[in-house]
PDB file of C-alpha atoms in Angstrom:
ATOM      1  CA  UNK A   1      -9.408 -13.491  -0.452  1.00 51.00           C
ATOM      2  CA  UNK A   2     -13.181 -12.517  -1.143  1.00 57.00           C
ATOM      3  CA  UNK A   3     -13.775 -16.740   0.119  1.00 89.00           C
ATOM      4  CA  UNK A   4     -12.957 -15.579   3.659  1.00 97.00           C
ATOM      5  CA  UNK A   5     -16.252 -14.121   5.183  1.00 97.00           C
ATOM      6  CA  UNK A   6     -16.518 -11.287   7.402  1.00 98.00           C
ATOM      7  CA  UNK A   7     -17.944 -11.822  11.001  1.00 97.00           C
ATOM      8  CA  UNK A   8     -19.121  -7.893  11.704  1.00 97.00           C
ATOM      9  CA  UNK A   9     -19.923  -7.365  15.377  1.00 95.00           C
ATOM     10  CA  UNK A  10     -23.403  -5.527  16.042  1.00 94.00           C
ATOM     11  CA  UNK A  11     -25.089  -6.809  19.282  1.00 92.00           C
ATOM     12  CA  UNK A  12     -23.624  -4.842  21.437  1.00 82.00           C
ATOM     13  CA  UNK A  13     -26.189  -2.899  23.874  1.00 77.00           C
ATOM     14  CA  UNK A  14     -24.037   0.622  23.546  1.00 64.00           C
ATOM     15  CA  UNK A  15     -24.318   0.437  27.312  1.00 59.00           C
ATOM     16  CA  UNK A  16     -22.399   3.540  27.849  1.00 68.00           C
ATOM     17  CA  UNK A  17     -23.967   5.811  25.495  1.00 73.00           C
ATOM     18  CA  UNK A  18     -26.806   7.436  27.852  1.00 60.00           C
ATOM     19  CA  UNK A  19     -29.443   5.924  25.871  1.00 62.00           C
ATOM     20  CA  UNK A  20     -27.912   6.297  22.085  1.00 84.00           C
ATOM     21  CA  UNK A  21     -27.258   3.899  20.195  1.00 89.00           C
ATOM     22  CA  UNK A  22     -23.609   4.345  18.997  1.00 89.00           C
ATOM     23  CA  UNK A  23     -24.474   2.309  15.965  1.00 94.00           C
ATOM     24  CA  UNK A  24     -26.686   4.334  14.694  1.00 94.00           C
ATOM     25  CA  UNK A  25     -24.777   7.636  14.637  1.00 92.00           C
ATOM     26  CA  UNK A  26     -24.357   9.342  11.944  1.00 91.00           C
ATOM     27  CA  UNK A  27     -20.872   9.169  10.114  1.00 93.00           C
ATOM     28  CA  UNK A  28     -20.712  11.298   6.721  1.00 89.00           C
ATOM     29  CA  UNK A  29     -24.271  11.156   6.157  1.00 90.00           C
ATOM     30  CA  UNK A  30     -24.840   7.416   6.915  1.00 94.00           C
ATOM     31  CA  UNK A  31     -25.673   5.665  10.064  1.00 95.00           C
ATOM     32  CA  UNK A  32     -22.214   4.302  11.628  1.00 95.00           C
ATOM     33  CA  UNK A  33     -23.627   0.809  11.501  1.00 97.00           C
ATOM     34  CA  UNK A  34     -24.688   1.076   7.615  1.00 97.00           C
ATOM     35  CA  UNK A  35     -21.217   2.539   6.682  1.00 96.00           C
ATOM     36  CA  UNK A  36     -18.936  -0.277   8.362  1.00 97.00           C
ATOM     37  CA  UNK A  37     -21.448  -3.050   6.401  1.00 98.00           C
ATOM     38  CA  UNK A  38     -21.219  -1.088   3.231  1.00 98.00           C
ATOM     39  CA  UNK A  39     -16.930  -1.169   3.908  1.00 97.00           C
ATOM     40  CA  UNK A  40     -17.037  -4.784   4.917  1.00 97.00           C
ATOM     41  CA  UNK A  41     -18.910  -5.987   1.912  1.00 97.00           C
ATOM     42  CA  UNK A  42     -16.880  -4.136  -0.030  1.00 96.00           C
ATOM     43  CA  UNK A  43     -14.277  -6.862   0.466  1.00 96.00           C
ATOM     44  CA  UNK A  44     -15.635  -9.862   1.324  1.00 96.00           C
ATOM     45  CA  UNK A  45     -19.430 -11.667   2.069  1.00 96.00           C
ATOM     46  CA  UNK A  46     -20.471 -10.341   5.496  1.00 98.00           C
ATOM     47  CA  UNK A  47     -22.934 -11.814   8.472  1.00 98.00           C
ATOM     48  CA  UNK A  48     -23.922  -9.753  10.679  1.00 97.00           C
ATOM     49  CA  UNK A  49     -24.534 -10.340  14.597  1.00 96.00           C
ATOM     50  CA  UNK A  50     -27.708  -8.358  15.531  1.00 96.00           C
ATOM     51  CA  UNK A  51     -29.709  -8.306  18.990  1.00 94.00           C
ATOM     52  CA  UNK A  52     -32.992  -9.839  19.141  1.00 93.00           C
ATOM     53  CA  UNK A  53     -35.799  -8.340  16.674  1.00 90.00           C
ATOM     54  CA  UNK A  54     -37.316  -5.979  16.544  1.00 91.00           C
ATOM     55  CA  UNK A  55     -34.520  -3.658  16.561  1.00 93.00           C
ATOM     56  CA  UNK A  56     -33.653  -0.649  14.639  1.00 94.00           C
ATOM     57  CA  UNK A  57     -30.470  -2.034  13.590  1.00 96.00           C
ATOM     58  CA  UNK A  58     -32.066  -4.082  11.529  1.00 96.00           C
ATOM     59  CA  UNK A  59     -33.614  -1.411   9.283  1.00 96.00           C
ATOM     60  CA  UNK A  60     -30.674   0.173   8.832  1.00 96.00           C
ATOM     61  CA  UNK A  61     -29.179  -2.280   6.914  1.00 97.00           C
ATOM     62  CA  UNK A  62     -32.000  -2.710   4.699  1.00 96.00           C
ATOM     63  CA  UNK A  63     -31.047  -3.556   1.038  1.00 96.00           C
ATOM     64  CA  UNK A  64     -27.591  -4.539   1.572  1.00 96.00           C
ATOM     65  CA  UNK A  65     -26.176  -7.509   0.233  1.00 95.00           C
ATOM     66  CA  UNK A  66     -25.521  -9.334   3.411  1.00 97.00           C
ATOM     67  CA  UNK A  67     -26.808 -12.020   5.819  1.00 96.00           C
ATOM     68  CA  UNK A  68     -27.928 -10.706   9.221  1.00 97.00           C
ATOM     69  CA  UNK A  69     -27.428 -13.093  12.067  1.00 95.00           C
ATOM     70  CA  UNK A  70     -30.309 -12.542  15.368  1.00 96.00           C
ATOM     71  CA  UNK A  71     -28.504 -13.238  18.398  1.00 94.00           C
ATOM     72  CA  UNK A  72     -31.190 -14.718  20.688  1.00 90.00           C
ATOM     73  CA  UNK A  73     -28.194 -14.391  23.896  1.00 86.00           C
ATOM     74  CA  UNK A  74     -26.714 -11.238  22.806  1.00 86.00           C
ATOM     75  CA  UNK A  75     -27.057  -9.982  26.419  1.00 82.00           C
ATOM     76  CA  UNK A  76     -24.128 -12.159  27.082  1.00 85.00           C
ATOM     77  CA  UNK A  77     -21.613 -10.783  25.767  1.00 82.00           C
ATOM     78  CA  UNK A  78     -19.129 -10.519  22.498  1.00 88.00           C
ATOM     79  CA  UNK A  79     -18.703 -14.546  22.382  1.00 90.00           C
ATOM     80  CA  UNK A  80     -22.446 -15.255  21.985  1.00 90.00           C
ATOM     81  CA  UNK A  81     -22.507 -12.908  18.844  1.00 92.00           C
ATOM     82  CA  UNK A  82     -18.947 -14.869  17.401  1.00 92.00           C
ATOM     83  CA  UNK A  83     -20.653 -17.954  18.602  1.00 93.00           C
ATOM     84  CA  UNK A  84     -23.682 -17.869  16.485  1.00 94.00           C
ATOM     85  CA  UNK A  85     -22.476 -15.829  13.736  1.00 95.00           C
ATOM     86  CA  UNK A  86     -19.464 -18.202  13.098  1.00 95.00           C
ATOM     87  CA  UNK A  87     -21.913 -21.291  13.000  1.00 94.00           C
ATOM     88  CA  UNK A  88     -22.998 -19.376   9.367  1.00 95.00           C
ATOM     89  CA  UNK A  89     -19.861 -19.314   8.234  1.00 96.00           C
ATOM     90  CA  UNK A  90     -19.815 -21.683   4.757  1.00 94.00           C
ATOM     91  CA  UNK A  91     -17.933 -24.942   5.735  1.00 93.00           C
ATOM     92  CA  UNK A  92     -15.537 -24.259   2.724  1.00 94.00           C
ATOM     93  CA  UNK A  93     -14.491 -21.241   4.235  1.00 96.00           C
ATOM     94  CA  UNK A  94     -10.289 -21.222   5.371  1.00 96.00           C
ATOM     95  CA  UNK A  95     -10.655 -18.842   7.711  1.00 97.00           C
ATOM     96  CA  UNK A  96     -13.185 -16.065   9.025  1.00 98.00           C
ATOM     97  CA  UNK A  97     -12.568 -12.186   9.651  1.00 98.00           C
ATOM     98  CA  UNK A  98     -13.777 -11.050  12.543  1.00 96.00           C
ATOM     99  CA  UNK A  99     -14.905  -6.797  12.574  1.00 97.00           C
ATOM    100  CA  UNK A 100     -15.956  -4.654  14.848  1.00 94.00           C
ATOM    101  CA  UNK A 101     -19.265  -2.455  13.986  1.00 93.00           C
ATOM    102  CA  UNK A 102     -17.990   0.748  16.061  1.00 91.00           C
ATOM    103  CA  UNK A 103     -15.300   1.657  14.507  1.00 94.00           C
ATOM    104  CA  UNK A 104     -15.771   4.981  12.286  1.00 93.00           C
ATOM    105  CA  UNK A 105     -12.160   4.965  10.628  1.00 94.00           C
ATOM    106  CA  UNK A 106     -12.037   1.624   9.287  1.00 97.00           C
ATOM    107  CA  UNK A 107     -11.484   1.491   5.680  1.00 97.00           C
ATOM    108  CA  UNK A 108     -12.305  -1.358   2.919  1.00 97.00           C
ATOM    109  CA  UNK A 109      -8.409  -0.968   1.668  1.00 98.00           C
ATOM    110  CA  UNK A 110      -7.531  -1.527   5.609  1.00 98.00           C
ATOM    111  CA  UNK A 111      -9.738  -4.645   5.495  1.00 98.00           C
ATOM    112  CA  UNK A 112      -8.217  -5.622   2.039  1.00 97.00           C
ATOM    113  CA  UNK A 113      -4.501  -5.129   3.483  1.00 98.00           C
ATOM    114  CA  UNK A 114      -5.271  -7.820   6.331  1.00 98.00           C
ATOM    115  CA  UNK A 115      -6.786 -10.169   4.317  1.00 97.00           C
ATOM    116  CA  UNK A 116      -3.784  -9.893   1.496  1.00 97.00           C
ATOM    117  CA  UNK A 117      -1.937 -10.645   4.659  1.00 97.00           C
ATOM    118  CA  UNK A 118      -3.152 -13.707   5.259  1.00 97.00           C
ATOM    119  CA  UNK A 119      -1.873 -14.840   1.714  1.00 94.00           C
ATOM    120  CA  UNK A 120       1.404 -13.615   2.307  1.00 95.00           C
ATOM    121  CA  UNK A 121       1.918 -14.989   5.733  1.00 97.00           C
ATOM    122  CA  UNK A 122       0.221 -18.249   5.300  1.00 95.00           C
ATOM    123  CA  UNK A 123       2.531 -20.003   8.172  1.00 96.00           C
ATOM    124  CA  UNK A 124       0.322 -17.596  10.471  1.00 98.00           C
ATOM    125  CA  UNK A 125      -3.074 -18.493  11.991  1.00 98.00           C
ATOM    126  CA  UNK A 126      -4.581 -15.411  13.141  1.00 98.00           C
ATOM    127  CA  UNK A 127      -3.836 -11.902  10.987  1.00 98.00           C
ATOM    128  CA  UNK A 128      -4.576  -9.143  13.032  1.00 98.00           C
ATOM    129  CA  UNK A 129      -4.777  -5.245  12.091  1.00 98.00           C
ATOM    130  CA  UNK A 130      -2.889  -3.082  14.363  1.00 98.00           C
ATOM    131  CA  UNK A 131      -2.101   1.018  14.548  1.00 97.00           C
ATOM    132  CA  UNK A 132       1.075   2.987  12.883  1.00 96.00           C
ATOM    133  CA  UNK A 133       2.367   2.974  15.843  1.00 96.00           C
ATOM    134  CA  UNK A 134       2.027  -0.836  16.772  1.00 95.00           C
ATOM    135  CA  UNK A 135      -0.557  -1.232  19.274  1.00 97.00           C
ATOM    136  CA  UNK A 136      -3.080  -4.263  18.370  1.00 96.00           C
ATOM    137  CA  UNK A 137      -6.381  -3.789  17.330  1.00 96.00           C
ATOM    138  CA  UNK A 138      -8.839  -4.680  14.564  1.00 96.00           C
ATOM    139  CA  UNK A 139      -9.796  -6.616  12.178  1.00 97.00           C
ATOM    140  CA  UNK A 140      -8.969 -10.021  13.358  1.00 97.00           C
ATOM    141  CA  UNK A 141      -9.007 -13.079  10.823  1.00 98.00           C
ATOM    142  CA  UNK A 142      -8.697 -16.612  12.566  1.00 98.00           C
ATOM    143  CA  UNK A 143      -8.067 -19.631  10.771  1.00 97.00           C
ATOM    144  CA  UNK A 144     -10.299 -22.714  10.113  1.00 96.00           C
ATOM    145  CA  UNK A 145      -8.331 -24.533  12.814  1.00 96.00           C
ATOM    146  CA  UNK A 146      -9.520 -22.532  15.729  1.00 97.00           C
ATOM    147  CA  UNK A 147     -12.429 -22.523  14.491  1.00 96.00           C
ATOM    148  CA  UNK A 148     -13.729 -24.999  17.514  1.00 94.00           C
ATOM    149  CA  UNK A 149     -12.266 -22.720  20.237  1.00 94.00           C
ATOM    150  CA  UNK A 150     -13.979 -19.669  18.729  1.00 93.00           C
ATOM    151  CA  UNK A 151     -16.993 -21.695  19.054  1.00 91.00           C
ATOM    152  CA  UNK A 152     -16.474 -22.606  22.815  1.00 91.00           C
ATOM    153  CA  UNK A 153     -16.173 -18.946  23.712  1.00 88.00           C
ATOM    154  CA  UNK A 154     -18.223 -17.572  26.644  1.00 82.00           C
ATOM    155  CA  UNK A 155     -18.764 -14.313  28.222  1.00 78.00           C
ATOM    156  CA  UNK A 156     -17.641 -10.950  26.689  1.00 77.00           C
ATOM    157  CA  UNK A 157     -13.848 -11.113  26.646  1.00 78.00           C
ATOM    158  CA  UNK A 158     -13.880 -11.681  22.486  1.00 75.00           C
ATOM    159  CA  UNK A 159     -11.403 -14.413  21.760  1.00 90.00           C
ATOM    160  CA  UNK A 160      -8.097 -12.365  23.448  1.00 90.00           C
ATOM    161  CA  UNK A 161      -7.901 -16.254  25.254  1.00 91.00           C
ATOM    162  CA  UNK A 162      -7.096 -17.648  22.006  1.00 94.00           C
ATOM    163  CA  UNK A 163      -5.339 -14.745  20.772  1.00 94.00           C
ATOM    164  CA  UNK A 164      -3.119 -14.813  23.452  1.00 94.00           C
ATOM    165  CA  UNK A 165      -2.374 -19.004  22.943  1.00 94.00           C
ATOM    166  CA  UNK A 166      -0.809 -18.090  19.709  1.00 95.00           C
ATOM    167  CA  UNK A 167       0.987 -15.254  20.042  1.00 94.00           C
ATOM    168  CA  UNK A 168       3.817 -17.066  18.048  1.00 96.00           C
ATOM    169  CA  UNK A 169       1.175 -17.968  15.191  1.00 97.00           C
ATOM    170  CA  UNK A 170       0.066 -14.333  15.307  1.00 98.00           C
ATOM    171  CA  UNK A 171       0.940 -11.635  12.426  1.00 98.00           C
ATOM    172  CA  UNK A 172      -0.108  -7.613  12.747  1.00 98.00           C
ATOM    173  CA  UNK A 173      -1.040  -6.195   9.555  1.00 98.00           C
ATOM    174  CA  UNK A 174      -0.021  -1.981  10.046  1.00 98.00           C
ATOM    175  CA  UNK A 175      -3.201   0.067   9.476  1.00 98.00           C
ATOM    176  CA  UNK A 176      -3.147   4.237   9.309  1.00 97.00           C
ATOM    177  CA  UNK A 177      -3.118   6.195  11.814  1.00 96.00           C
ATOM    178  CA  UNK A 178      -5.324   4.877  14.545  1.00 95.00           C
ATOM    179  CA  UNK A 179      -7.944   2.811  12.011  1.00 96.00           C
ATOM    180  CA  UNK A 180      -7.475  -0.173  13.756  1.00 96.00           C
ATOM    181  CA  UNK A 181      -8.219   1.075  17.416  1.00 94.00           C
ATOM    182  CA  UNK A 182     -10.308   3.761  17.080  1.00 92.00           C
ATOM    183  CA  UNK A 183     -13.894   3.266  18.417  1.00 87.00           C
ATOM    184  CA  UNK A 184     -16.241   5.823  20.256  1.00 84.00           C
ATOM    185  CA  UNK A 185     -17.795   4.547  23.220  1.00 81.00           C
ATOM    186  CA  UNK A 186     -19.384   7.628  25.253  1.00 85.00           C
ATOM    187  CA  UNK A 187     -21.421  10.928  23.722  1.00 86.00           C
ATOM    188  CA  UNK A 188     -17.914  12.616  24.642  1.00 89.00           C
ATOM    189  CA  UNK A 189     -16.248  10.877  22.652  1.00 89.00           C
ATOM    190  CA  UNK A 190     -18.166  11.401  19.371  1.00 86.00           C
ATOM    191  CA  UNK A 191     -18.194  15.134  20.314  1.00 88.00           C
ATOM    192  CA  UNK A 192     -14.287  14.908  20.817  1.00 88.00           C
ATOM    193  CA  UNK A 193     -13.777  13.050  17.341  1.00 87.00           C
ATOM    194  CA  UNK A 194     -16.465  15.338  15.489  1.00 88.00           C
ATOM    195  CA  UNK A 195     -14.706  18.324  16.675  1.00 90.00           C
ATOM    196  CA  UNK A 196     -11.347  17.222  15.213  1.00 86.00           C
ATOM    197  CA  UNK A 197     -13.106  15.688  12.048  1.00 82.00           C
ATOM    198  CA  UNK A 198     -15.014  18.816  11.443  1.00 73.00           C
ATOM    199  CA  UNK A 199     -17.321  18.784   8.380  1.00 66.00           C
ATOM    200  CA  UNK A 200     -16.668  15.682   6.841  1.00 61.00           C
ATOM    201  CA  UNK A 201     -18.667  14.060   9.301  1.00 57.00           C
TER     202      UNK A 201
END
């Protein structure tokens, strides 16, 4: 499924991080941000949604096969960054997967397993990851055909509108563990998941 792109999510203003920059922590000796490009493009082409240059995000995705995406509104919200991202999606694409950039348990075999998904559930039009235990999360792939309400997003909801339209069009993809939902939003949190993680990180 390497012809559907991946959308990865890295705008965001890591409001609640006391002045970090969540994106840029370390995770097993790479910054988070770096790591979750290097798994993305691992399975399929990747743009990325950056805030306005200059930015340090940028330069940690230096050398990586990928197209970065500046978000002139990123201040907005999630839907500016899907917004212009999705308008350099290649018009020959069938669908687009949609990734966060905070989320330090993703895998490129979890990424891989929603994508297969979307070849084995083709009477579907959005593939979505979710926990072992069931609860929604991430990634998302949307089909070509919502491609025009993805684009008519505002504000910072993400596209849990459209999501919610087709619930009956929708198919969850079971991830490991907490992959799919895992994301670390505070210092306490990383300190929480180092602690449990211990060395490898």
């Amino acid at each position: 499924m390497a012809n559907i792109p991946i959308i990865l999510l890295a705008a965001g203003q890591s409001s609640r991080m006391g002045g970090q920059d969540k994106l840029l922590q370390t995770v097993e000796g790479q910054p988070l941000l770096r790591r979750t490009a290097m798994i993305a493009r691992d399975a399929a082409p990747v743009i990325v949604a950056l805030p306005p240059a200059p930015h340090p995000r940028y330069e940690v995705l230096d050398g990586l096969a990928l197209r970065k995406v500046e978000i002139a509104d990123a201040s907005e919200g999630m839907n500016a960054s899907l917004r212009g991202a999705l308008a350099q999606v290649p018009p020959d694409a069938p669908a687009v997967m949609v990734l966060l950039a905070d989320l330090p348990e993703i895998t490129t075999d979890d990424l891989n397993a929603v994508l297969a998904s979307v070849r084995t559930h083709r009477e579907k039009l959005i593939w979505r990851g979710a926990t072992a235990d069931g609860k929604p999360g991430h990634p998302v792939v949307f089909d070509r055909r919502l491609f025009d309400q993805l684009g008519e997003l505002t504000g910072d909801d993400g596209a849990q509108s459209i999501v919610r339209a087709q619930a009956d069009k929708l198919h969850l993809q079971t991830l490991p563990d907490q992959n799919a939902l895992l994301d670390l939003d505070t210092p306490e949190d990383w300190a929480r998941w180092r602690a449990r993680r211990g060395p490898k990180t």
